[in-house]
Amino acid sequence: MDKNTNRNAKPKDRKGTLLRLIRYTANYKYIMILALFLCLVSNVMALTGPILAGKAIAEAEAGVGQVNFSRVLYYARLMLIFYVASSLITLAINFIMMNVGRKIGQQMRTDVFNKLMKLPVRYFD
């Protein structure tokens, strides 16, 4: 291994690098805001599940012969709906972010290619 190769090399201009990355993501700011909103909705829905479970358990604790099974089933159905909806929203978020990442990567590759095409041939010699 070459002595001059430093695997933990840090960028010389962190602020400039971060600003360039932000510029690439700026074209997708509304999609990323949507993904952030969906993430919040998904988490709230997932956190509602245990609250509903507590209510179902409270209904089941009424005592022998006094359990309101229709209410327990109601809360169980709501839990199922909330958990499935949360999972589907999370799947949508993953799909959105994969597409955004793919498009940003493609734009970066295109920019590098265009930059290399502008360099004189002697640069590669």
Short mmCIF file of C-alpha atoms in Angstrom, two decimals:
data_model
loop_
_atom_site.label_atom_id
_atom_site.label_comp_id
_atom_site.label_asym_id
_atom_site.label_seq_id
_atom_site.Cartn_x
_atom_site.Cartn_y
_atom_site.Cartn_z
CA MET A 1 0.00 0.00 0.00
CA ASP A 2 1.24 3.47 -0.85
CA LYS A 3 2.35 5.53 2.17
CA ASN A 4 0.68 8.64 0.80
CA THR A 5 -2.74 7.01 0.63
CA ASN A 6 -4.76 8.06 3.64
CA ARG A 7 -8.03 6.20 4.00
CA ASN A 8 -9.26 8.62 6.62
CA ALA A 9 -8.49 11.71 4.59
CA LYS A 10 -10.76 14.61 5.38
CA PRO A 11 -11.99 17.06 2.77
CA LYS A 12 -9.95 20.22 2.55
CA ASP A 13 -13.04 22.38 2.21
CA ARG A 14 -15.86 20.83 4.24
CA LYS A 15 -18.14 23.82 3.91
CA GLY A 16 -17.69 24.01 0.14
CA THR A 17 -18.27 20.27 -0.22
CA LEU A 18 -21.43 20.46 1.86
CA LEU A 19 -22.70 23.43 -0.16
CA ARG A 20 -22.14 21.55 -3.43
CA LEU A 21 -24.06 18.56 -2.09
CA ILE A 22 -26.89 20.84 -0.99
CA ARG A 23 -27.00 22.33 -4.49
CA TYR A 24 -27.54 18.86 -5.92
CA THR A 25 -30.39 18.19 -3.52
CA ALA A 26 -31.99 21.61 -4.05
CA ASN A 27 -33.75 20.39 -7.21
CA TYR A 28 -35.58 17.82 -5.09
CA LYS A 29 -36.39 19.97 -2.05
CA TYR A 30 -40.17 19.61 -2.36
CA ILE A 31 -39.94 15.85 -2.75
CA MET A 32 -37.63 15.68 0.27
CA ILE A 33 -40.02 17.84 2.31
CA LEU A 34 -42.83 15.47 1.33
CA ALA A 35 -40.70 12.50 2.44
CA LEU A 36 -39.98 14.22 5.77
CA PHE A 37 -43.71 14.88 6.28
CA LEU A 38 -44.54 11.27 5.41
CA CYS A 39 -41.88 10.12 7.86
CA LEU A 40 -43.53 12.12 10.65
CA VAL A 41 -46.97 10.74 9.74
CA SER A 42 -45.63 7.19 9.65
CA ASN A 43 -43.99 7.53 13.06
CA VAL A 44 -47.11 9.02 14.63
CA MET A 45 -49.17 6.16 13.22
CA ALA A 46 -46.69 3.58 14.51
CA LEU A 47 -46.71 5.21 17.96
CA THR A 48 -50.52 5.17 18.03
CA GLY A 49 -50.50 1.37 17.92
CA PRO A 50 -49.37 0.88 21.54
CA ILE A 51 -51.96 3.43 22.73
CA LEU A 52 -54.67 1.42 21.00
CA ALA A 53 -53.23 -1.79 22.48
CA GLY A 54 -53.51 -0.27 25.94
CA LYS A 55 -57.15 0.61 25.32
CA ALA A 56 -57.85 -2.93 24.08
CA ILE A 57 -56.21 -4.38 27.18
CA ALA A 58 -58.23 -2.04 29.41
CA GLU A 59 -61.41 -3.30 27.76
CA ALA A 60 -60.30 -6.91 28.25
CA GLU A 61 -59.58 -6.35 31.97
CA ALA A 62 -63.24 -5.75 32.80
CA GLY A 63 -63.45 -9.10 34.51
CA VAL A 64 -64.82 -12.57 33.89
CA GLY A 65 -67.94 -12.41 31.74
CA GLN A 66 -67.79 -8.62 31.42
CA VAL A 67 -65.31 -8.30 28.54
CA ASN A 68 -66.65 -6.19 25.71
CA PHE A 69 -65.29 -8.23 22.80
CA SER A 70 -66.68 -5.86 20.19
CA ARG A 71 -64.59 -3.00 21.67
CA VAL A 72 -61.49 -5.20 21.92
CA LEU A 73 -61.95 -6.22 18.29
CA TYR A 74 -62.52 -2.57 17.34
CA TYR A 75 -59.18 -1.54 18.88
CA ALA A 76 -57.42 -4.54 17.34
CA ARG A 77 -58.70 -3.54 13.89
CA LEU A 78 -57.60 0.05 14.41
CA MET A 79 -54.15 -1.20 15.45
CA LEU A 80 -53.94 -3.30 12.30
CA ILE A 81 -54.98 -0.35 10.13
CA PHE A 82 -52.47 2.01 11.76
CA TYR A 83 -49.57 -0.46 11.56
CA VAL A 84 -50.27 -1.42 7.94
CA ALA A 85 -50.66 2.24 6.91
CA SER A 86 -47.42 3.14 8.72
CA SER A 87 -45.60 0.32 6.92
CA LEU A 88 -46.97 1.35 3.51
CA ILE A 89 -45.97 4.97 4.11
CA THR A 90 -42.48 3.84 5.12
CA LEU A 91 -42.28 1.82 1.91
CA ALA A 92 -43.30 4.91 -0.08
CA ILE A 93 -40.63 6.97 1.70
CA ASN A 94 -37.98 4.40 0.81
CA PHE A 95 -39.11 4.39 -2.82
CA ILE A 96 -39.06 8.20 -2.99
CA MET A 97 -35.60 8.49 -1.43
CA MET A 98 -34.13 5.73 -3.63
CA ASN A 99 -35.32 7.57 -6.72
CA VAL A 100 -34.00 10.91 -5.47
CA GLY A 101 -30.62 9.34 -4.64
CA ARG A 102 -30.47 7.68 -8.04
CA LYS A 103 -31.23 10.95 -9.84
CA ILE A 104 -28.69 12.89 -7.79
CA GLY A 105 -26.03 10.24 -8.47
CA GLN A 106 -26.81 10.36 -12.20
CA GLN A 107 -26.49 14.15 -12.19
CA MET A 108 -23.14 13.93 -10.38
CA ARG A 109 -21.84 11.39 -12.91
CA THR A 110 -23.02 13.58 -15.78
CA ASP A 111 -21.30 16.62 -14.28
CA VAL A 112 -18.03 14.73 -13.79
CA PHE A 113 -18.18 13.42 -17.36
CA ASN A 114 -18.85 16.90 -18.75
CA LYS A 115 -15.97 18.31 -16.69
CA LEU A 116 -13.61 15.61 -18.00
CA MET A 117 -14.69 16.29 -21.58
CA LYS A 118 -13.75 19.97 -21.20
CA LEU A 119 -10.21 19.20 -20.04
CA PRO A 120 -7.45 19.33 -22.66
CA VAL A 121 -5.99 16.05 -23.91
CA ARG A 122 -2.59 16.90 -22.40
CA TYR A 123 -4.18 16.70 -18.95
CA PHE A 124 -4.62 12.94 -19.46
CA ASP A 125 -1.04 12.47 -20.70
#
